């Protein structure tokens, strides 16, 4: 499918599932090398990361633990950075190697908040693995963002876990909005 319609918007193909799978396999190989003989805790950020997390973890060979957290969600096409609470954060991260798995890092405000909460537990290391990164939208730099699937332009994307008004998460490929609404 080269384009899809979701509610009022037309989206066109940006990344095919094949490209995503190949990149995911390479990231998993890199993680296996970097975390050799350690046992990290992978923490997926719901809802957007559910497909990436599943595909990534199927490729990772190391022994590891897996959990998910949920933060307040994104509304429409503009990140509001208005995060209130994290649900489900494991409480035993002290001295652990933590890998946060994100679908997308846009302004980085969500990540700021999540990392702040994780650091309170004094883990031994924290890294971030994000499928997508929008470098132009980033407001704070994070040295923790060590694993990036694809850098994309500052445009709204859906599919492969990412939604538009709750829809489109089940699309296999990633699509970008054909024209942005004027704000
Ligand atoms: P940030 O706090 O980095 O600005 O945004 C983080 C969250 O905003 C992501 O986890 C994601 O839920 C949402 N988000 C940011 N950009 C996009 C986008 O292009 N498409 C979709 N569907 N969600 C996005």
Short mmCIF file of C-alpha atoms and ligand atoms in Angstrom, two decimals:
data_model
loop_
_atom_site.label_atom_id
_atom_site.label_comp_id
_atom_site.label_asym_id
_atom_site.label_seq_id
_atom_site.Cartn_x
_atom_site.Cartn_y
_atom_site.Cartn_z
CA UNK A 1 0.00 0.00 0.00
CA UNK A 2 1.48 3.32 -1.05
CA UNK A 3 -0.97 5.47 0.84
CA UNK A 4 -3.69 5.11 3.47
CA UNK A 5 -6.47 7.32 4.66
CA UNK A 6 -7.14 7.71 8.38
CA UNK A 7 -10.05 9.98 9.24
CA UNK A 8 -9.30 13.37 7.62
CA UNK A 9 -5.72 12.61 6.62
CA UNK A 10 -3.91 10.89 3.79
CA UNK A 11 -0.64 9.22 4.69
CA UNK A 12 2.02 8.05 2.26
CA UNK A 13 4.56 5.27 2.68
CA UNK A 14 7.79 6.20 4.47
CA UNK A 15 9.32 2.93 5.72
CA UNK A 16 8.32 -0.55 4.60
CA UNK A 17 8.12 -3.39 7.06
CA UNK A 18 11.09 -5.10 5.39
CA UNK A 19 13.33 -2.09 6.01
CA UNK A 20 12.14 -1.92 9.61
CA UNK A 21 12.86 -5.65 10.14
CA UNK A 22 16.36 -5.39 8.69
CA UNK A 23 17.23 -2.40 10.84
CA UNK A 24 15.72 -4.09 13.90
CA UNK A 25 17.92 -7.17 13.37
CA UNK A 26 21.03 -4.99 13.18
CA UNK A 27 20.12 -3.16 16.38
CA UNK A 28 19.55 -6.50 18.13
CA UNK A 29 23.00 -7.72 17.04
CA UNK A 30 24.55 -4.51 18.37
CA UNK A 31 22.70 -4.86 21.68
CA UNK A 32 23.87 -8.49 22.02
CA UNK A 33 27.46 -7.32 21.58
CA UNK A 34 27.17 -4.32 23.91
CA UNK A 35 25.40 -6.21 26.71
CA UNK A 36 27.35 -9.46 26.44
CA UNK A 37 27.21 -11.41 29.72
CA UNK A 38 24.94 -8.86 31.34
CA UNK A 39 21.23 -9.24 31.95
CA UNK A 40 19.51 -5.92 31.14
CA UNK A 41 15.92 -4.92 31.76
CA UNK A 42 14.14 -3.79 28.60
CA UNK A 43 11.37 -1.30 29.31
CA UNK A 44 8.98 -0.61 26.44
CA UNK A 45 6.99 2.61 26.40
CA UNK A 46 3.35 1.86 25.60
CA UNK A 47 1.36 2.06 23.45
CA UNK A 48 3.53 2.97 20.50
CA UNK A 49 6.44 0.61 21.12
CA UNK A 50 4.49 -2.66 21.28
CA UNK A 51 5.34 -3.92 17.78
CA UNK A 52 8.94 -2.69 17.76
CA UNK A 53 9.50 -4.14 21.22
CA UNK A 54 8.12 -7.54 20.19
CA UNK A 55 10.14 -7.69 16.96
CA UNK A 56 13.33 -6.44 18.64
CA UNK A 57 13.10 -8.85 21.57
CA UNK A 58 12.56 -11.80 19.21
CA UNK A 59 15.95 -11.00 17.65
CA UNK A 60 17.85 -10.39 20.88
CA UNK A 61 19.70 -13.50 22.10
CA UNK A 62 20.98 -12.35 25.51
CA UNK A 63 19.32 -13.20 28.74
CA UNK A 64 17.13 -10.25 29.73
CA UNK A 65 14.01 -9.11 31.53
CA UNK A 66 11.14 -7.34 29.81
CA UNK A 67 8.59 -4.85 31.08
CA UNK A 68 6.35 -2.06 29.85
CA UNK A 69 5.44 1.37 31.15
CA UNK A 70 2.73 3.76 30.12
CA UNK A 71 2.90 7.54 30.19
CA UNK A 72 0.23 10.10 29.41
CA UNK A 73 -0.56 10.02 25.74
CA UNK A 74 -0.15 12.13 22.66
CA UNK A 75 -3.18 13.98 21.36
CA UNK A 76 -3.59 14.68 17.63
CA UNK A 77 -0.46 15.56 15.68
CA UNK A 78 1.42 17.86 18.05
CA UNK A 79 3.43 16.68 21.02
CA UNK A 80 2.16 18.49 24.11
CA UNK A 81 4.97 17.42 26.42
CA UNK A 82 2.39 17.28 29.17
CA UNK A 83 3.36 14.11 30.99
CA UNK A 84 1.83 13.53 34.35
CA UNK A 85 2.55 10.03 35.47
CA UNK A 86 4.28 6.78 34.66
CA UNK A 87 2.44 3.52 35.24
CA UNK A 88 4.09 0.17 35.70
CA UNK A 89 7.72 1.19 36.19
CA UNK A 90 9.57 -1.79 37.77
CA UNK A 91 10.75 -0.97 41.28
CA UNK A 92 13.91 -3.08 41.26
CA UNK A 93 16.13 -1.13 38.87
CA UNK A 94 18.86 -0.41 41.40
CA UNK A 95 22.23 -1.52 39.95
CA UNK A 96 20.54 -2.86 36.83
CA UNK A 97 21.29 -2.13 33.18
CA UNK A 98 18.14 -0.52 31.80
CA UNK A 99 17.24 -0.21 28.12
CA UNK A 100 14.24 2.01 27.40
CA UNK A 101 12.53 1.09 24.12
CA UNK A 102 10.60 3.89 22.39
CA UNK A 103 8.66 4.03 19.14
CA UNK A 104 9.66 7.63 18.49
CA UNK A 105 11.55 10.45 20.14
CA UNK A 106 10.15 13.77 18.97
CA UNK A 107 10.80 16.72 21.33
CA UNK A 108 12.40 14.35 23.86
CA UNK A 109 10.19 15.66 26.67
CA UNK A 110 8.57 12.28 27.30
CA UNK A 111 11.99 10.69 27.50
CA UNK A 112 13.23 13.41 29.89
CA UNK A 113 10.50 12.53 32.31
CA UNK A 114 10.92 8.76 31.99
CA UNK A 115 14.71 8.94 32.44
CA UNK A 116 14.29 11.16 35.51
CA UNK A 117 12.07 8.56 37.14
CA UNK A 118 14.43 5.70 36.25
CA UNK A 119 17.53 7.51 37.56
CA UNK A 120 15.84 7.93 40.95
CA UNK A 121 16.37 4.19 41.43
CA UNK A 122 20.13 4.46 40.75
CA UNK A 123 20.46 1.89 37.95
CA UNK A 124 23.99 0.95 36.91
CA UNK A 125 23.37 2.09 33.30
CA UNK A 126 20.56 3.51 31.18
CA UNK A 127 20.37 3.43 27.38
CA UNK A 128 17.54 4.31 25.02
CA UNK A 129 16.65 2.41 21.89
CA UNK A 130 14.19 4.23 19.66
CA UNK A 131 12.89 3.11 16.31
CA UNK A 132 12.45 6.68 15.08
CA UNK A 133 14.12 9.97 15.95
CA UNK A 134 13.20 13.44 14.72
CA UNK A 135 16.49 15.33 15.17
CA UNK A 136 14.98 18.68 14.16
CA UNK A 137 12.26 18.45 16.80
CA UNK A 138 14.56 17.44 19.65
CA UNK A 139 14.63 20.06 22.41
CA UNK A 140 17.05 18.40 24.79
CA UNK A 141 19.94 16.15 23.90
CA UNK A 142 20.20 12.77 25.55
CA UNK A 143 23.45 10.86 25.53
CA UNK A 144 21.34 7.83 26.52
CA UNK A 145 19.87 7.61 22.99
CA UNK A 146 22.44 5.12 21.73
CA UNK A 147 20.32 3.01 19.40
CA UNK A 148 18.27 4.67 16.66
CA UNK A 149 16.43 2.83 13.91
CA UNK A 150 15.81 5.74 11.55
CA UNK A 151 16.20 9.50 11.72
CA UNK A 152 13.21 11.12 10.06
CA UNK A 153 12.15 14.66 9.14
CA UNK A 154 9.92 16.66 11.44
CA UNK A 155 6.64 15.26 10.14
CA UNK A 156 3.81 13.23 11.60
CA UNK A 157 3.99 9.47 11.09
CA UNK A 158 1.66 6.53 11.72
CA UNK A 159 1.77 2.76 11.56
CA UNK A 160 3.82 -0.02 13.14
CA UNK A 161 2.58 0.94 16.61
CA UNK A 162 2.18 4.66 16.02
CA UNK A 163 -1.34 6.09 15.90
CA UNK A 164 -3.36 8.99 14.61
CA UNK A 165 -6.23 9.60 17.04
CA UNK A 166 -5.93 6.01 18.23
CA UNK A 167 -6.00 4.53 14.72
CA UNK A 168 -3.34 3.05 12.47
CA UNK A 169 -1.23 1.24 15.06
CA UNK A 170 -1.81 -2.09 13.30
CA UNK A 171 -0.36 -0.98 9.94
CA UNK A 172 2.72 -3.05 9.07
CA UNK A 173 4.57 -0.16 7.46
CA UNK A 174 5.20 3.42 8.59
CA UNK A 175 3.48 6.27 6.75
CA UNK A 176 3.90 10.04 6.88
CA UNK A 177 1.14 12.65 6.74
CA UNK A 178 0.85 14.07 3.25
CA UNK A 179 0.19 17.59 4.45
CA UNK A 180 0.16 18.84 8.04
CA UNK A 181 -2.80 20.69 9.48
CA UNK A 182 -2.07 24.33 10.06
CA UNK A 183 -1.67 25.05 13.77
P1 LIG B 1 8.10 13.69 22.64
O1 LIG B 1 7.82 13.81 24.11
O2 LIG B 1 9.46 13.14 22.31
O3 LIG B 1 7.83 14.97 21.91
O4 LIG B 1 7.01 12.73 22.04
C1 LIG B 1 6.93 11.45 22.44
C2 LIG B 1 5.64 10.78 22.08
O5 LIG B 1 4.85 11.56 21.19
C3 LIG B 1 5.94 9.50 21.36
O6 LIG B 1 6.17 8.43 22.25
C4 LIG B 1 4.69 9.32 20.54
O7 LIG B 1 3.70 8.69 21.30
C5 LIG B 1 4.26 10.73 20.22
N1 LIG B 1 4.72 11.16 18.90
C6 LIG B 1 5.72 12.01 18.59
N2 LIG B 1 5.84 12.17 17.26
C7 LIG B 1 4.88 11.40 16.70
C8 LIG B 1 4.51 11.11 15.34
O8 LIG B 1 5.07 11.60 14.35
N3 LIG B 1 3.48 10.23 15.19
C9 LIG B 1 2.83 9.66 16.23
N4 LIG B 1 1.84 8.82 15.94
N5 LIG B 1 3.15 9.90 17.51
C10 LIG B 1 4.17 10.75 17.74
#
